[in-house]
Each structure stands twice: as C-alpha cells, then as structure tokens.
PDB file of C-alpha atoms in Angstrom:
ATOM      1  CA  UNK P   1      -2.754  28.933  -6.392  1.00  0.00           C
ATOM      2  CA  UNK P   2      -4.685  27.373  -3.209  1.00  0.00           C
ATOM      3  CA  UNK P   3      -7.485  29.972  -4.024  1.00  0.00           C
ATOM      4  CA  UNK P   4      -7.817  29.144  -7.738  1.00  0.00           C
ATOM      5  CA  UNK P   5      -8.084  25.586  -7.102  1.00  0.00           C
ATOM      6  CA  UNK P   6     -10.788  25.957  -4.397  1.00  0.00           C
ATOM      7  CA  UNK P   7     -12.655  28.402  -6.678  1.00  0.00           C
ATOM      8  CA  UNK P   8     -12.773  26.109  -9.538  1.00  0.00           C
ATOM      9  CA  UNK P   9     -13.149  22.873  -8.016  1.00  0.00           C
ATOM     10  CA  UNK P  10     -15.994  24.304  -5.900  1.00  0.00           C
ATOM     11  CA  UNK P  11     -17.780  25.555  -8.954  1.00  0.00           C
ATOM     12  CA  UNK P  12     -17.325  21.980 -10.645  1.00  0.00           C
ATOM     13  CA  UNK P  13     -17.995  19.852  -7.723  1.00  0.00           C
ATOM     14  CA  UNK P  14     -21.198  21.414  -6.580  1.00  0.00           C
ATOM     15  CA  UNK P  15     -20.081  23.628  -3.578  1.00  0.00           C
ATOM     16  CA  UNK P  16     -17.284  20.988  -2.572  1.00  0.00           C
ATOM     17  CA  UNK P  17     -13.839  22.687  -2.861  1.00  0.00           C
ATOM     18  CA  UNK P  18     -10.464  20.747  -2.939  1.00  0.00           C
ATOM     19  CA  UNK P  19      -7.060  21.700  -1.844  1.00  0.00           C
ATOM     20  CA  UNK P  20      -4.396  21.775  -4.350  1.00  0.00           C
ATOM     21  CA  UNK P  21      -2.663  18.754  -2.516  1.00  0.00           C
ATOM     22  CA  UNK P  22      -5.792  16.651  -2.783  1.00  0.00           C
ATOM     23  CA  UNK P  23      -6.141  17.491  -6.465  1.00  0.00           C
ATOM     24  CA  UNK P  24      -2.757  16.568  -7.129  1.00  0.00           C
ATOM     25  CA  UNK P  25      -3.081  13.252  -5.193  1.00  0.00           C
ATOM     26  CA  UNK P  26      -6.274  12.242  -6.990  1.00  0.00           C
ATOM     27  CA  UNK P  27      -4.735  12.775 -10.324  1.00  0.00           C
ATOM     28  CA  UNK P  28      -1.413  10.718  -9.306  1.00  0.00           C
ATOM     29  CA  UNK P  29      -3.705   7.919  -8.192  1.00  0.00           C
ATOM     30  CA  UNK P  30      -6.172   8.055 -11.281  1.00  0.00           C
ATOM     31  CA  UNK P  31      -3.154   7.857 -13.438  1.00  0.00           C
ATOM     32  CA  UNK P  32      -1.635   4.859 -11.730  1.00  0.00           C
ATOM     33  CA  UNK P  33      -4.847   3.310 -11.628  1.00  0.00           C
ATOM     34  CA  UNK P  34      -5.391   3.638 -15.287  1.00  0.00           C
ATOM     35  CA  UNK P  35      -2.140   2.983 -16.935  1.00  0.00           C
ATOM     36  CA  UNK P  36       0.122   1.337 -14.139  1.00  0.00           C
ATOM     37  CA  UNK P  37       3.072   3.057 -15.488  1.00  0.00           C
ATOM     38  CA  UNK P  38       5.381   4.372 -12.670  1.00  0.00           C
ATOM     39  CA  UNK P  39       7.899   6.163 -15.024  1.00  0.00           C
ATOM     40  CA  UNK P  40       4.457   8.038 -16.680  1.00  0.00           C
ATOM     41  CA  UNK P  41       3.534   9.001 -13.064  1.00  0.00           C
ATOM     42  CA  UNK P  42       7.256  10.123 -12.226  1.00  0.00           C
ATOM     43  CA  UNK P  43       7.313  12.248 -15.310  1.00  0.00           C
ATOM     44  CA  UNK P  44       3.806  13.720 -14.610  1.00  0.00           C
ATOM     45  CA  UNK P  45       4.317  14.844 -11.076  1.00  0.00           C
ATOM     46  CA  UNK P  46       8.042  15.392 -11.157  1.00  0.00           C
ATOM     47  CA  UNK P  47       9.217  12.713  -8.961  1.00  0.00           C
ATOM     48  CA  UNK P  48      12.869  11.620  -9.263  1.00  0.00           C
ATOM     49  CA  UNK P  49      12.306   8.563  -6.817  1.00  0.00           C
ATOM     50  CA  UNK P  50      10.153   5.331  -7.700  1.00  0.00           C
ATOM     51  CA  UNK P  51       9.608   5.151  -3.644  1.00  0.00           C
ATOM     52  CA  UNK P  52       7.885   8.421  -3.790  1.00  0.00           C
ATOM     53  CA  UNK P  53       5.832   7.422  -6.852  1.00  0.00           C
ATOM     54  CA  UNK P  54       5.072   4.431  -5.253  1.00  0.00           C
ATOM     55  CA  UNK P  55       2.828   6.105  -2.813  1.00  0.00           C
ATOM     56  CA  UNK P  56       0.142   6.308  -5.502  1.00  0.00           C
ATOM     57  CA  UNK P  57       0.398   2.442  -6.654  1.00  0.00           C
ATOM     58  CA  UNK P  58      -2.115   1.297  -3.766  1.00  0.00           C
ATOM     59  CA  UNK P  59      -5.432   2.970  -4.382  1.00  0.00           C
ATOM     60  CA  UNK P  60      -6.915   0.246  -2.295  1.00  0.00           C
ATOM     61  CA  UNK P  61      -5.527   1.984   0.835  1.00  0.00           C
ATOM     62  CA  UNK P  62      -7.006   5.010  -0.045  1.00  0.00           C
ATOM     63  CA  UNK P  63     -10.412   3.252  -0.520  1.00  0.00           C
ATOM     64  CA  UNK P  64     -10.090   1.798   2.837  1.00  0.00           C
ATOM     65  CA  UNK P  65      -9.409   5.072   4.497  1.00  0.00           C
ATOM     66  CA  UNK P  66     -12.512   6.686   2.776  1.00  0.00           C
ATOM     67  CA  UNK P  67     -14.544   3.667   4.205  1.00  0.00           C
ATOM     68  CA  UNK P  68     -13.288   3.987   7.560  1.00  0.00           C
ATOM     69  CA  UNK P  69     -14.307   7.938   7.599  1.00  0.00           C
ATOM     70  CA  UNK P  70     -18.000   6.675   6.510  1.00  0.00           C
ATOM     71  CA  UNK P  71     -20.656   6.954   9.014  1.00  0.00           C
ATOM     72  CA  UNK P  72     -21.982   3.521   9.726  1.00  0.00           C
ATOM     73  CA  UNK P  73     -24.832   1.972   7.717  1.00  0.00           C
ATOM     74  CA  UNK P  74     -28.757   1.882   9.366  1.00  0.00           C
ATOM     75  CA  UNK P  75     -28.283  -1.957   8.979  1.00  0.00           C
ATOM     76  CA  UNK P  76     -24.665  -2.084  10.716  1.00  0.00           C
ATOM     77  CA  UNK P  77     -26.095  -0.086  13.666  1.00  0.00           C
ATOM     78  CA  UNK P  78     -29.107  -2.355  14.129  1.00  0.00           C
ATOM     79  CA  UNK P  79     -27.087  -5.523  13.835  1.00  0.00           C
ATOM     80  CA  UNK P  80     -24.926  -4.155  16.775  1.00  0.00           C
ATOM     81  CA  UNK P  81     -27.904  -3.441  18.877  1.00  0.00           C
ATOM     82  CA  UNK P  82     -29.216  -6.561  18.444  1.00  0.00           C
ATOM     83  CA  UNK P  83     -25.981  -8.484  19.247  1.00  0.00           C
TER      84      UNK P  83
END
C-alpha cells in the first residue's frame, strides 16, 4: 500500500511523494476544515472516539508547524543582522 501511495502521489504532485499516513491526515484535516462535522470525520476515518477525531480539529496548529519548518525569509534575516 505504501508503495502505491508514494507512486501515485509522486506522479500527481510533480515528483513529491506522500506517505499513507500523511495522505490520511491531510484528508482528515481538509474534511474538518470544509465540513466541521466531527461525526462525519469519525465515520470516514473509522474512529470510535471523538478524542481521536479531535486531533483533526485544529488546522491552525498544522499551519504553525509548517511555518516553523520554513526557512527564514531574506527580509527577516536582514532585519536580524541590523539589530
């Protein structure tokens, strides 16, 4: 399964593959952002606990993690040098 997901996501996303876990998490996060329906999410992902499903209800946290991993912009680097 992992090989199939990597193969097809690589073909779809310009040579960037995705793990099955990342694909599932992205789906869950997007479903919550679009519908806000935790029961639908639980059904789609097979969760039996709202606690587990609630992990997908805070997309801002995901965005913060992504931003933290991004390299600093040139402007920010220049500002740090000035100080």
